[in-house]
Coordinates of C-alpha atoms in Angstrom, one line a residue:
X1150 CA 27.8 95.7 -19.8
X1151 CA 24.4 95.1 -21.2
X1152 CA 21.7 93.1 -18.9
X1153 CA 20.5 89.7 -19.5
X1154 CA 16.5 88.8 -19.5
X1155 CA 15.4 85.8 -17.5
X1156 CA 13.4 84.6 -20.3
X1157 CA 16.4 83.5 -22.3
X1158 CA 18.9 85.1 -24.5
X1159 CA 18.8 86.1 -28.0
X1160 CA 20.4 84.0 -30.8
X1161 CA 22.4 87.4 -31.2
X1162 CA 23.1 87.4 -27.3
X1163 CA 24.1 84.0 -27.2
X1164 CA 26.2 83.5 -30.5
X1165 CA 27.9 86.5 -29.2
X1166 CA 28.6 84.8 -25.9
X1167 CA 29.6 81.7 -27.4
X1168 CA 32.6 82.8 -30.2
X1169 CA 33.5 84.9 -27.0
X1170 CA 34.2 82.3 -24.8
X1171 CA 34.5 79.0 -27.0
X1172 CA 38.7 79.3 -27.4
X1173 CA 39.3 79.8 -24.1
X1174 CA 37.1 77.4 -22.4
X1175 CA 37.9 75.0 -25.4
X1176 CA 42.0 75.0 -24.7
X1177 CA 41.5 74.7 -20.8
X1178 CA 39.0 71.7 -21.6
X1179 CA 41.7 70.1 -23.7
X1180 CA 44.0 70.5 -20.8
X1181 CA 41.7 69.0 -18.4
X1182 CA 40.6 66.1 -20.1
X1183 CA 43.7 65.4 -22.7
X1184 CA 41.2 64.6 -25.5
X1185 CA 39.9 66.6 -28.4
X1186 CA 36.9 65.2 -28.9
X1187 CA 36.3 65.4 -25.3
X1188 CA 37.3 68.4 -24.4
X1189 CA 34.4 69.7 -27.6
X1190 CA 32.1 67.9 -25.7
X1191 CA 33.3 69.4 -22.3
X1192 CA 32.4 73.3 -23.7
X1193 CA 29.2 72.2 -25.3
X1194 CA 27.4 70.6 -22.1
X1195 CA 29.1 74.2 -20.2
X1196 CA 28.0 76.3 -22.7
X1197 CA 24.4 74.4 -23.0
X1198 CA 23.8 74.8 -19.2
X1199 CA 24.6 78.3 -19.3
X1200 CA 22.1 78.6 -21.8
X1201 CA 19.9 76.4 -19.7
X1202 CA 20.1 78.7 -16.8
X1203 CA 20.0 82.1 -17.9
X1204 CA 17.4 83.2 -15.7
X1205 CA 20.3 83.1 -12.7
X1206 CA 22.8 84.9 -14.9
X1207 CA 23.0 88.8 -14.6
X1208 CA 25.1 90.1 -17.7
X1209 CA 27.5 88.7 -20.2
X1210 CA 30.2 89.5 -17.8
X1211 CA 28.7 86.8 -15.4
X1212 CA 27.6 84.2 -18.3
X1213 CA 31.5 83.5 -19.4
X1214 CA 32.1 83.6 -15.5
X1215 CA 29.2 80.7 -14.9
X1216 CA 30.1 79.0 -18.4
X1217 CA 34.0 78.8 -16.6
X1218 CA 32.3 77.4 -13.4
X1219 CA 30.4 74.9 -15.6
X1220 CA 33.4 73.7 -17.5
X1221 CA 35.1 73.0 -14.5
X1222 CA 32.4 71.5 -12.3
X1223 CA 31.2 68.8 -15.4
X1224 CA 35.1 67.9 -15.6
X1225 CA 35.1 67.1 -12.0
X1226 CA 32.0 65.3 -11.7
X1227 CA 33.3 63.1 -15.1
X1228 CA 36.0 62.7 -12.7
X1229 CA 34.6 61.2 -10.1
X1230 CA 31.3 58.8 -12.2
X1231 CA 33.8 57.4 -14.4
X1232 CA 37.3 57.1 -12.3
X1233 CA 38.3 59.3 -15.1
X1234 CA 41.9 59.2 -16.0
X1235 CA 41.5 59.9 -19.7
X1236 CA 43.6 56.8 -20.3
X1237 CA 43.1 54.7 -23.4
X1238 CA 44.2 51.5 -22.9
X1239 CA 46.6 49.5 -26.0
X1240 CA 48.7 47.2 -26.4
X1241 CA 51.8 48.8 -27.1
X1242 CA 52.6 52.4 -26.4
X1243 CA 51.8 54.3 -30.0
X1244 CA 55.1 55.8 -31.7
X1245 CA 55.4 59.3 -31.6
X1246 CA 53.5 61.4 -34.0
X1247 CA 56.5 62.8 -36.8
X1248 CA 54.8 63.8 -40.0
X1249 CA 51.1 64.2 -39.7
X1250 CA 48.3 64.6 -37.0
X1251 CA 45.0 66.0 -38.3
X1252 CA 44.5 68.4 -35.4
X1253 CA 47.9 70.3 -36.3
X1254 CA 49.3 68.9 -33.3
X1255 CA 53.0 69.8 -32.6
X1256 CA 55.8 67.7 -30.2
X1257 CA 55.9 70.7 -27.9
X1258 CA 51.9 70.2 -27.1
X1259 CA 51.9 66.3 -27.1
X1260 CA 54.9 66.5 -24.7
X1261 CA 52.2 68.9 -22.5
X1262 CA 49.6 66.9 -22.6
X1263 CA 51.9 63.4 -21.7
X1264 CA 52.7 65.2 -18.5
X1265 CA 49.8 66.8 -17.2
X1266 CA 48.2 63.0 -17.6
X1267 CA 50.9 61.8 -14.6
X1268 CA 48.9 64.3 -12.0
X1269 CA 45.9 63.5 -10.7
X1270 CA 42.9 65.4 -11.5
X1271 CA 42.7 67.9 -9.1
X1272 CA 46.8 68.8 -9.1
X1273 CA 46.3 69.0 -12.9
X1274 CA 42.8 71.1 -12.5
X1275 CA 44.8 73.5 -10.2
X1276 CA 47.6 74.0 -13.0
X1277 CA 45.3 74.5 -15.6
X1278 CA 43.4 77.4 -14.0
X1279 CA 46.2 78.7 -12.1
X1280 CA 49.0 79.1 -15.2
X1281 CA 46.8 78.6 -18.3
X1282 CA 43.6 80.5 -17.7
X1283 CA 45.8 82.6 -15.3
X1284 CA 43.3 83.0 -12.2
X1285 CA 44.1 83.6 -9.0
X1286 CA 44.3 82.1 -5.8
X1287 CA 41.2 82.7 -4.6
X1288 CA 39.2 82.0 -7.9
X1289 CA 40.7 78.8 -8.4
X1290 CA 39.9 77.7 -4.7
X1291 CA 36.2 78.8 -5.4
X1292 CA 36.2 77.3 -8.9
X1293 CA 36.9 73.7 -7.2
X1294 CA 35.7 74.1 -4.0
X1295 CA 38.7 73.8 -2.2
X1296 CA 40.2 76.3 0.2
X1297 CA 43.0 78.9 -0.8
X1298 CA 45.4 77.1 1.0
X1299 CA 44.8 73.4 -0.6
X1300 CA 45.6 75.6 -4.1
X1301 CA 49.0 76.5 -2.5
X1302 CA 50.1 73.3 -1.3
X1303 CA 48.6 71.1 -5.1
X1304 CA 50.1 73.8 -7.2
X1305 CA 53.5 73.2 -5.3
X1306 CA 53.2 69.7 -6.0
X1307 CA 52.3 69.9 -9.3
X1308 CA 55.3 72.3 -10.4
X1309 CA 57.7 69.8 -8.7
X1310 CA 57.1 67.5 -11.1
X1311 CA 56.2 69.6 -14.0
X1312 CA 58.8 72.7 -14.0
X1313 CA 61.6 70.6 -15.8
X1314 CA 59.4 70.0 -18.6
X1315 CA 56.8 72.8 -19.2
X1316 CA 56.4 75.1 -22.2
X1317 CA 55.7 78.7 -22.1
X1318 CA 52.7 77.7 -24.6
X1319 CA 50.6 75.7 -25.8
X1320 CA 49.5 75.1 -29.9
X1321 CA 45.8 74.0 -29.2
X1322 CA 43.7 73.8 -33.1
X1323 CA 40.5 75.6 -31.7
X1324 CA 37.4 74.0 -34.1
X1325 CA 35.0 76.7 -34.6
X1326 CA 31.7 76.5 -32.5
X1327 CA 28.1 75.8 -33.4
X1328 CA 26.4 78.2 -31.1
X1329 CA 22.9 77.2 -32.8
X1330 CA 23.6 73.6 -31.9
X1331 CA 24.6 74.2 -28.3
X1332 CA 21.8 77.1 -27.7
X1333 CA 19.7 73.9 -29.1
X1334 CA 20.7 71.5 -26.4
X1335 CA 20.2 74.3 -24.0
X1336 CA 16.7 74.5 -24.8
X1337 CA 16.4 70.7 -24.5
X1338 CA 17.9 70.5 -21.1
X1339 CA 15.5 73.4 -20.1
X1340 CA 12.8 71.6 -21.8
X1341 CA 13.7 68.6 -19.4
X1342 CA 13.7 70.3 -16.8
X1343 CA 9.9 71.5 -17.0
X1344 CA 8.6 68.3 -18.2
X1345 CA 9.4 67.1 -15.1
X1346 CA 8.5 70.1 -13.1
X1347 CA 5.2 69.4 -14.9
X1348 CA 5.1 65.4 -14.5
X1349 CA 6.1 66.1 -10.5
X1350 CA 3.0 68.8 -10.2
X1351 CA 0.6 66.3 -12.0
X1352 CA 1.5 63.5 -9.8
X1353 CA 1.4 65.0 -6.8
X1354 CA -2.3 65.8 -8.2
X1355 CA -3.1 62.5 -9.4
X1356 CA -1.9 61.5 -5.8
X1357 CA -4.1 63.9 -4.1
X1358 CA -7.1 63.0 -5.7
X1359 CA -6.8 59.2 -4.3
X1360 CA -5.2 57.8 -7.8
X1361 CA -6.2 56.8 -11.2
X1362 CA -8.4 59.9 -11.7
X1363 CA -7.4 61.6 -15.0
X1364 CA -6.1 65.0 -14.9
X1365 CA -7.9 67.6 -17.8
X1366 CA -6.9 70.4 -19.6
X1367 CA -3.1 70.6 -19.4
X1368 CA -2.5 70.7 -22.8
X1369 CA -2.3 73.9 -25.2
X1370 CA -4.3 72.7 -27.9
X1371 CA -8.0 72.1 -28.2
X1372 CA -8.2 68.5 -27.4
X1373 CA -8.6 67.3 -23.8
X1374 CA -5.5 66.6 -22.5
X1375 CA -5.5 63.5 -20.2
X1376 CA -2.6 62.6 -18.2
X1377 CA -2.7 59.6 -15.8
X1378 CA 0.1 58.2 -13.1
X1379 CA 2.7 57.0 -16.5
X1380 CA 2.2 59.7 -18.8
X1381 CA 3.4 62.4 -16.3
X1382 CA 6.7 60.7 -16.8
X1383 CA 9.7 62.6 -18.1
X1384 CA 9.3 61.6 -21.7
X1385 CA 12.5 62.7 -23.1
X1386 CA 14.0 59.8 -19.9
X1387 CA 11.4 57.5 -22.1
X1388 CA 13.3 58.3 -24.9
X1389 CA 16.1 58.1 -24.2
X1390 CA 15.4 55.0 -22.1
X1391 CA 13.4 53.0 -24.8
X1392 CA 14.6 55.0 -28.0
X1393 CA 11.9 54.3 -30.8
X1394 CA 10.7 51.8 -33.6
X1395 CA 8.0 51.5 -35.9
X1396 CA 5.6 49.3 -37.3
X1397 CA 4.5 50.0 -40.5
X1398 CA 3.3 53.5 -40.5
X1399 CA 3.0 53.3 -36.5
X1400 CA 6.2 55.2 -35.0
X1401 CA 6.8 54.9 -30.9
X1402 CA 9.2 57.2 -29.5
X1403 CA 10.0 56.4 -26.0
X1404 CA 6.4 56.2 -24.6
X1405 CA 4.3 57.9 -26.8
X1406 CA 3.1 56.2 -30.2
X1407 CA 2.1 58.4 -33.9
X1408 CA 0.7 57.5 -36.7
X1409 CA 3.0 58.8 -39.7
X1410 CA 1.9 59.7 -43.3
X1411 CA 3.9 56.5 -44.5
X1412 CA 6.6 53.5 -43.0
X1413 CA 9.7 55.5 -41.9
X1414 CA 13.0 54.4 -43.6
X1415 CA 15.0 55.0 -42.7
X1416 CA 14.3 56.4 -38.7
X1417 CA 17.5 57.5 -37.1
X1418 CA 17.8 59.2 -33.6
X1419 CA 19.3 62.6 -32.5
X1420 CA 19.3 64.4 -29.2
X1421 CA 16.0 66.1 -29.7
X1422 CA 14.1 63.4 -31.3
X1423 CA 14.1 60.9 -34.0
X1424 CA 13.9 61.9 -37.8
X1425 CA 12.3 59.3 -40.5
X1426 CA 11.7 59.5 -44.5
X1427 CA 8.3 59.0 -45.3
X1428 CA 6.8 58.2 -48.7
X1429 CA 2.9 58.8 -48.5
X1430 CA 0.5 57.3 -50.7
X1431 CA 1.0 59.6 -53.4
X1432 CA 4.6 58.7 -53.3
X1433 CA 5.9 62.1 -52.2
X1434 CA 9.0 61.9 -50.1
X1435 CA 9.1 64.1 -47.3
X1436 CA 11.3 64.1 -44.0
X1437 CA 10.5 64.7 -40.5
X1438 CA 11.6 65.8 -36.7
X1439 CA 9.2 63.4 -34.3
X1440 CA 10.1 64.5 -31.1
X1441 CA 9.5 62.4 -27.5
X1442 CA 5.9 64.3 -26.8
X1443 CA 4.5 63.2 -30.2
X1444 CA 5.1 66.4 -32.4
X1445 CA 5.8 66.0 -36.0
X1446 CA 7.9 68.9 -38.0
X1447 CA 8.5 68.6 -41.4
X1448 CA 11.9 69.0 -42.4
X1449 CA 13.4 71.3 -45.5
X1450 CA 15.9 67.9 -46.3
X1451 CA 15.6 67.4 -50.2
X1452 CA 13.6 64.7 -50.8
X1453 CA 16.3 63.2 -53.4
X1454 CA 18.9 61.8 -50.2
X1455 CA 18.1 58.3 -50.3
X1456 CA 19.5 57.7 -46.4
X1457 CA 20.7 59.6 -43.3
X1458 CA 23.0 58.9 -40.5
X1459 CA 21.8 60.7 -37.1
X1460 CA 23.9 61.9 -34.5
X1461 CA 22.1 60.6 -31.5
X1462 CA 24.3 63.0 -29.3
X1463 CA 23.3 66.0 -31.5
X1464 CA 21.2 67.9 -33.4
X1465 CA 22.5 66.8 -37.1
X1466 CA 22.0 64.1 -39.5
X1467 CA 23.8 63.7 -42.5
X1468 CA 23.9 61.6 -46.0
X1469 CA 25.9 61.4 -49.0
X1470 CA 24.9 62.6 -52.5
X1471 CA 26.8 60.4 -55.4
X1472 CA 27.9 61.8 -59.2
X1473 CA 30.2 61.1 -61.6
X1474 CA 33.0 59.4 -59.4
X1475 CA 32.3 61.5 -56.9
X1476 CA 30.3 62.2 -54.0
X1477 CA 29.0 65.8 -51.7
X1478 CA 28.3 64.9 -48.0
X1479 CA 25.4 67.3 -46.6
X1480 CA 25.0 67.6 -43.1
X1481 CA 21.6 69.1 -41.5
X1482 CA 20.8 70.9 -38.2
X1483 CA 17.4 69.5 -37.5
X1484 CA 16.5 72.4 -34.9
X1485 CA 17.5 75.2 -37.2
X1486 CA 16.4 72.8 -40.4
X1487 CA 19.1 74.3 -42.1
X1488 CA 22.3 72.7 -43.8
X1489 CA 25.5 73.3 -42.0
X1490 CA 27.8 71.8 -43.6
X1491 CA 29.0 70.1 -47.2
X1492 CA 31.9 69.0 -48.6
X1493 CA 32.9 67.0 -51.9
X1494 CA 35.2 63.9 -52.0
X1495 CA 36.3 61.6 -54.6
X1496 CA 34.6 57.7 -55.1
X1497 CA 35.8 56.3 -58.1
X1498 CA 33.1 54.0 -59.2
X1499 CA 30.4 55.4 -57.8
X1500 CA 29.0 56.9 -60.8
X1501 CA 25.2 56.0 -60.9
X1502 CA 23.2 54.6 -63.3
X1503 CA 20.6 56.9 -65.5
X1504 CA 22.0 60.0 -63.2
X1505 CA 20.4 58.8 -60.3
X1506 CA 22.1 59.4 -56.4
X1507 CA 22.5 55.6 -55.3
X1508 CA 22.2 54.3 -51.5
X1509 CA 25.7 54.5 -49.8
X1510 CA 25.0 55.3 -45.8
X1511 CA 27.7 57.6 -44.2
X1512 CA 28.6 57.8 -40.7
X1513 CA 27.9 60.7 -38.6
X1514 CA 30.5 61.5 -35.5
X1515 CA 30.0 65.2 -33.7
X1516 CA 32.0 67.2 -36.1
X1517 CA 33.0 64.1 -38.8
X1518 CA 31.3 62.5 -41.2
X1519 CA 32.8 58.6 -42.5
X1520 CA 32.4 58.0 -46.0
X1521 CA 33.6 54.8 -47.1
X1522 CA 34.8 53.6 -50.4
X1523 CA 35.1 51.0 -52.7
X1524 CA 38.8 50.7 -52.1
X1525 CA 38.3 49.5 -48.4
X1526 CA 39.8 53.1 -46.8
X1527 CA 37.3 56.3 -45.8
X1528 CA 37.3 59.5 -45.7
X1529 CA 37.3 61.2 -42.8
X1530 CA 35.3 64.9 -43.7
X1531 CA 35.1 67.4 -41.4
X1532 CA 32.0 68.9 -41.9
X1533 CA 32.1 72.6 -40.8
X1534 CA 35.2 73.4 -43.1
X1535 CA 35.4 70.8 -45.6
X1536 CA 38.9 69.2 -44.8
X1537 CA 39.3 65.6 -45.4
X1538 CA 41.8 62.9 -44.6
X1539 CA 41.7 59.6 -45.6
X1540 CA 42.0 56.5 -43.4
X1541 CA 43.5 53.3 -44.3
X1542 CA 40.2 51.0 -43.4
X1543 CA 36.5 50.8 -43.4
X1544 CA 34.9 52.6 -40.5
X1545 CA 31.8 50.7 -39.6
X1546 CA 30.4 52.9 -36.5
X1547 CA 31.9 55.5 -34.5
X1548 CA 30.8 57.3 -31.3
X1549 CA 32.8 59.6 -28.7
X1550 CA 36.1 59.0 -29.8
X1551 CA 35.7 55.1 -30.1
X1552 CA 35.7 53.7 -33.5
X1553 CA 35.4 50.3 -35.0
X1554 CA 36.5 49.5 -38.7
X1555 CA 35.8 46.1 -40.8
X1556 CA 38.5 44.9 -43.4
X1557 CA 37.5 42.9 -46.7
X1558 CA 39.0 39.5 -44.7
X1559 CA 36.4 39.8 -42.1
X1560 CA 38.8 41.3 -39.0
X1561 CA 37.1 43.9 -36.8
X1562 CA 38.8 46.1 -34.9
X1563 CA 38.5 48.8 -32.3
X1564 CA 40.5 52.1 -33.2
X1565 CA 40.9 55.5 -30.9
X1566 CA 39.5 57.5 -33.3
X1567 CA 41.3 60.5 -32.4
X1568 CA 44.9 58.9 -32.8
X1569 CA 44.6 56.3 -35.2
X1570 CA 46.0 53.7 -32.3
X1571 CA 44.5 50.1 -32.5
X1572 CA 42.6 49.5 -28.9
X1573 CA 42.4 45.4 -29.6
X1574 CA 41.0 43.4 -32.5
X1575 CA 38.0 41.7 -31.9
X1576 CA 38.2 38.9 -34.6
X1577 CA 35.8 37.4 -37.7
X1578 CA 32.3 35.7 -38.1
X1579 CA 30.9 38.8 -36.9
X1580 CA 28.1 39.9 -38.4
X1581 CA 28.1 43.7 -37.0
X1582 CA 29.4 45.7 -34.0
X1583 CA 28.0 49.2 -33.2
X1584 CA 29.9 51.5 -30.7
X1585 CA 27.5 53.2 -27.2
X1586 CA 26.5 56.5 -27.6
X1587 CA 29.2 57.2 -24.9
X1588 CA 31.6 55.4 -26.7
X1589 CA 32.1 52.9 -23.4
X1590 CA 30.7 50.0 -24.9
X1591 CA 30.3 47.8 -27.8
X1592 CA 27.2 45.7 -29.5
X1593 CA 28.4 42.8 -31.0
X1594 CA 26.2 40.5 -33.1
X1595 CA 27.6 37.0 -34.7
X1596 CA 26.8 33.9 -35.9
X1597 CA 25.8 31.6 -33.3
X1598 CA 25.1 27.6 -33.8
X1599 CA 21.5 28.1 -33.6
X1600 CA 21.7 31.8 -35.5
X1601 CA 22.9 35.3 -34.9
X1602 CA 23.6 36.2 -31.2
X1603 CA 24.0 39.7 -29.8
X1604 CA 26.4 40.5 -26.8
X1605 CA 27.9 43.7 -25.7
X1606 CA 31.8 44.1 -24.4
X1607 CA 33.4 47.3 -23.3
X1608 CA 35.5 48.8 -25.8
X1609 CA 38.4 48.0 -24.1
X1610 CA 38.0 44.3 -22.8
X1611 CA 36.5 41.4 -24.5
X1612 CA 34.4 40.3 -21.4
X1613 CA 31.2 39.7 -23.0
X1614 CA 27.7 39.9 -21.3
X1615 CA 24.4 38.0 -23.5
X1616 CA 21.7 39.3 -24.8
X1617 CA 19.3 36.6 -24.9
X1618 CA 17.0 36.9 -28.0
X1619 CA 18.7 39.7 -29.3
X1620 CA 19.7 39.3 -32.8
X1621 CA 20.5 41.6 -35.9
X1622 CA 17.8 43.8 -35.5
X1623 CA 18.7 45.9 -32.6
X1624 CA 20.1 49.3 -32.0
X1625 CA 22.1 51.4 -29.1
X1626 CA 19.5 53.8 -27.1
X1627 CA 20.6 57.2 -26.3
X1628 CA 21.1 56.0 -22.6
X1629 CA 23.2 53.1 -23.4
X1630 CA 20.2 50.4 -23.4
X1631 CA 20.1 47.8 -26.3
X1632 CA 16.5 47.1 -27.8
X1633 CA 15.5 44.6 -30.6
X1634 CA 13.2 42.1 -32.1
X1635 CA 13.1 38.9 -30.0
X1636 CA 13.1 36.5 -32.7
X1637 CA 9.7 35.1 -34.2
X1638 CA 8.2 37.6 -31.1
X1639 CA 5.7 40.1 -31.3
X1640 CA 7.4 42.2 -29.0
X1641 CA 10.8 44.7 -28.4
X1642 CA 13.0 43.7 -25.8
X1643 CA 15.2 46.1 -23.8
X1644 CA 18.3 45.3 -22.1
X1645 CA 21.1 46.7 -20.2
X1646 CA 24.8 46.3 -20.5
X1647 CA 24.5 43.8 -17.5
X1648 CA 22.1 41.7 -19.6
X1649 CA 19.4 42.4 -17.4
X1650 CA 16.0 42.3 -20.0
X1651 CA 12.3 43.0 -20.1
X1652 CA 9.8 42.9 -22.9
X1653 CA 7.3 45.4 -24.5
X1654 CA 4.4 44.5 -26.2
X1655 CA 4.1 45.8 -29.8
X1656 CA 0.6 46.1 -31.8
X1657 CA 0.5 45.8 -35.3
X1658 CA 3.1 42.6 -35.8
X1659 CA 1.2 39.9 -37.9
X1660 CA 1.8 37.5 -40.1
X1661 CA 1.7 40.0 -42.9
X1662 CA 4.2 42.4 -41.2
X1663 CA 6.1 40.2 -38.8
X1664 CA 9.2 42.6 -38.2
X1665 CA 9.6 45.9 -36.5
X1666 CA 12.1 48.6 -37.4
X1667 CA 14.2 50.1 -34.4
X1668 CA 15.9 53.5 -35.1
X1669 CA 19.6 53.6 -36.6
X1670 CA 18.7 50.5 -38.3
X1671 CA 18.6 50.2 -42.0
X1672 CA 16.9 47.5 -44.1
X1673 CA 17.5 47.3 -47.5
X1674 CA 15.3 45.5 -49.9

């Protein structure tokens, strides 16, 4: 069994490791959680903090063994931070699937899954490891942390109500893995984790040395490095805290400010940083990775897409090319700077004028990309194979497993994006409503008396919390903060879902260049 080296794995080493493991761990997550999109999720963060710990790992042997152990451990904690049930609530009860589920799902398997989600999480966690992933005893006790004998008596609980009922298997539709992505948001949680190694070392030094004295020569290039008592912060926690905007050709990413070669637009977020077009003065059209520190990569994305989507729980962004009543979607890894993905679907109408792509933004989802149409439906393309269904409205923004559609008479409504089912509808004279990174909550902005308004609502519940000052432009942070443009301000405001809100100054609003752009939002004219 060949060793493993502390200083990280191969791509080989880890690609190997994660097609090895991905369908089991993938069909015990959708056991565990009852959810698809979920249970993709689930393996990712395991697999990442495998990656993110190799140095504690001895072999491959013991790497599927801690990835199993990370699976199980994140399900439980998910658990316990969010009373998790995997419940969605509806209305009504959704009729049965007969004649068509996109995930190839079969009666036998939605029967599974309806019974597993009557035990609580720990009878169903036992169950799951004990008949599915066929451990033993003693490995599923030390999987949960439980003793051998509280395995016993849950499993014989659990088969008491599950033996009438209970297939030999189950059809699970594996999706094929993305082991650069996940080896990607490995490296970013390791990254994390020695920022703030580093920020704890320099403040203990700062402290040391009685405060306020600058601390030199930390950084790897051959200007001074100075870091004081807030820049030894984590500043991917900035980020994803404060997310970023931009003032003319001034971009802030969490809490460190760049000057760019030209105004981003548009500027979308992903996990690892935010990516912006830039025209420069000679009117060459480049794109770019800015990442929390400050570092600007170029990107290899063809300067002819006119607008990108970011996944701001990923590494991807993606746009639409148009043709001849037709468009391609491309979807880009912006770690790798690669494409991974493309696929061609029909949009009668869309042919442009003089040959030229025109500017129709997409939405980006994990492993989906929304394209709407003229028609008021979209298609639904999965990227990494090219399969597309078509939905019967307009999706307007989607995030983990949440999705929220517009029709042409105004009526928004909040979908589960992974059944179709309608959650509620949250009526007109809305101007736009964005779904959490998380998928928990909603940002609502609609015409007030005196002007737009902003408010968030969880997806499931229309009890509304204000965002005073808050209007159109605003965005979702990675964290779940909402910032924007208090209006006629000179200043971004951040607040929480509990409305709570503080202010940021912003240099370089004047008179001439009165607005700021956040990230994710796109202004067109």
């Amino acid at each position: 069994m060949p060793l493993l080296t502390s200083r990280g794995p191969t791509d080989e080493q880890f690609a190997e490791l994660v097609h090895a493991s991905w369908p089991s761990l993938y069909r015990t997550a959708v056991l565990l959680v009852r959810d698809h999109a979920l249970a993709e999720d689930l393996v990712q963060t395991a697999l990442a903090k495998t990656y993110s710990n190799w140095s504690g790992i001895r072999d491959v042997g013991a790497a599927r063994g801690y990835a199993r152990r990370a699976l199980v451990t994140t399900a439980t904690s998910w658990f316990r931070r969010r009373s998790f049930h995997g419940e969605r609530p509806t209305a009504e009860l959704p009729e049965p699937v007969t004649d068509h589920d996109p995930r190839g799902a079969t009666g036998d398997r939605i029967d599974l899954l309806a019974v597993l989600a009557q035990l609580p999480p720990r009878q169903r966690a036992v169950v799951v490891l004990r008949f599915y992933d066929d451990l033993s005893v003693d490995d599923t006790a030390e999987l949960l942390g439980i003793s051998a004998g509280t395995v016993k008596s849950q499993t014989s609980a659990a088969l008491a109500g599950l033996r009438r009922l209970l297939d030999a298997d189950v059809d699970v539709s594996v999706p094929h893995p993305d082991a650069p992505a996940i080896a990607a948001q490995g490296r970013a949680r390791r990254t994390r984790r020695r920022v703030a190694a580093v920020a704890a070392a320099v403040t203990a030094v700062v402290l040391l040395a009685a405060g306020g004295i600058v601390v030199r020569g930390l950084g790897d290039d051959s200007r001074e490095s100075q870091v004081t008592g807030r820049e030894a912060t984590d500043v991917y926690q900035e980020y994803a805290g404060w997310g970023a905007w931009a003032t003319g050709r001034e971009l802030t990413i969490g809490a460190t400010t760049v000057t760019l070669d030209g105004p981003p637009q548009p500027l979308v977020q992903t996990s690892m940083g935010v990516v912006a077009r830039q025209v420069d003065d000679s009117g060459a059209v480049h794109f770019s990775l800015i990442g929390p520190e400050g570092i600007e990569r170029k990107l290899s994305i063809p300067a002819s897409a006119p607008t990108i989507d970011g996944d701001p729980n990923g590494t991807r962004v993606a746009w639409l090319e148009t043709g001849t009543d037709l468009g391609t979607v491309h979807v880009w890894d912006v770690v790798d700077d690669r494409e991974v993905g493309t696929a061609t679907v029909p949009l009668p109408g869309s042919t442009p004028e003089g040959g030229r792509t025109v500017l129709q933004p997409v939405v980006l989802e994990r492993a989906y990309v929304y394209v709407r149409t003229d028609q008021g439906t979209t298609h639904r393309v999965e990227w990494a194979t090219g399969d597309t269904v078509d939905l019967p409205y307009r999706v307007a923004s989607s995030r983990t497993g949440i999705t929220v559609t517009a029709d042409d008479t105004g009526t928004w409504q909040v979908i589960d994006s992974a059944s179709g089912t309608v959650i509620r509808t949250l009526g007109r004279r809305l101007e736009s409503v964005t779904v959490s990174p998380d998928g928990r909550s909603l940002l609502v902005v609609e015409d007030g008396a005196d002007g737009p308004e902003a408010h968030v609502e969880p997806y499931d519940s229309d009890e509304r919390t204000a965002l005073p000052g808050i209007g159109p432009i605003s965005t979702w942070t990675t964290d779940g903060h909402v910032i924007g443009q208090p209006d006629g301000e000179r200043a971004l405001r951040r607040c929480s879902i509990g409305g709570d809100c503080e202010d940021r100054d912003v240099p370089g609003l004047d008179d001439e260049s009165p607005l700021l752009l956040v990230a994710d939002y796109l202004m067109v004219g």
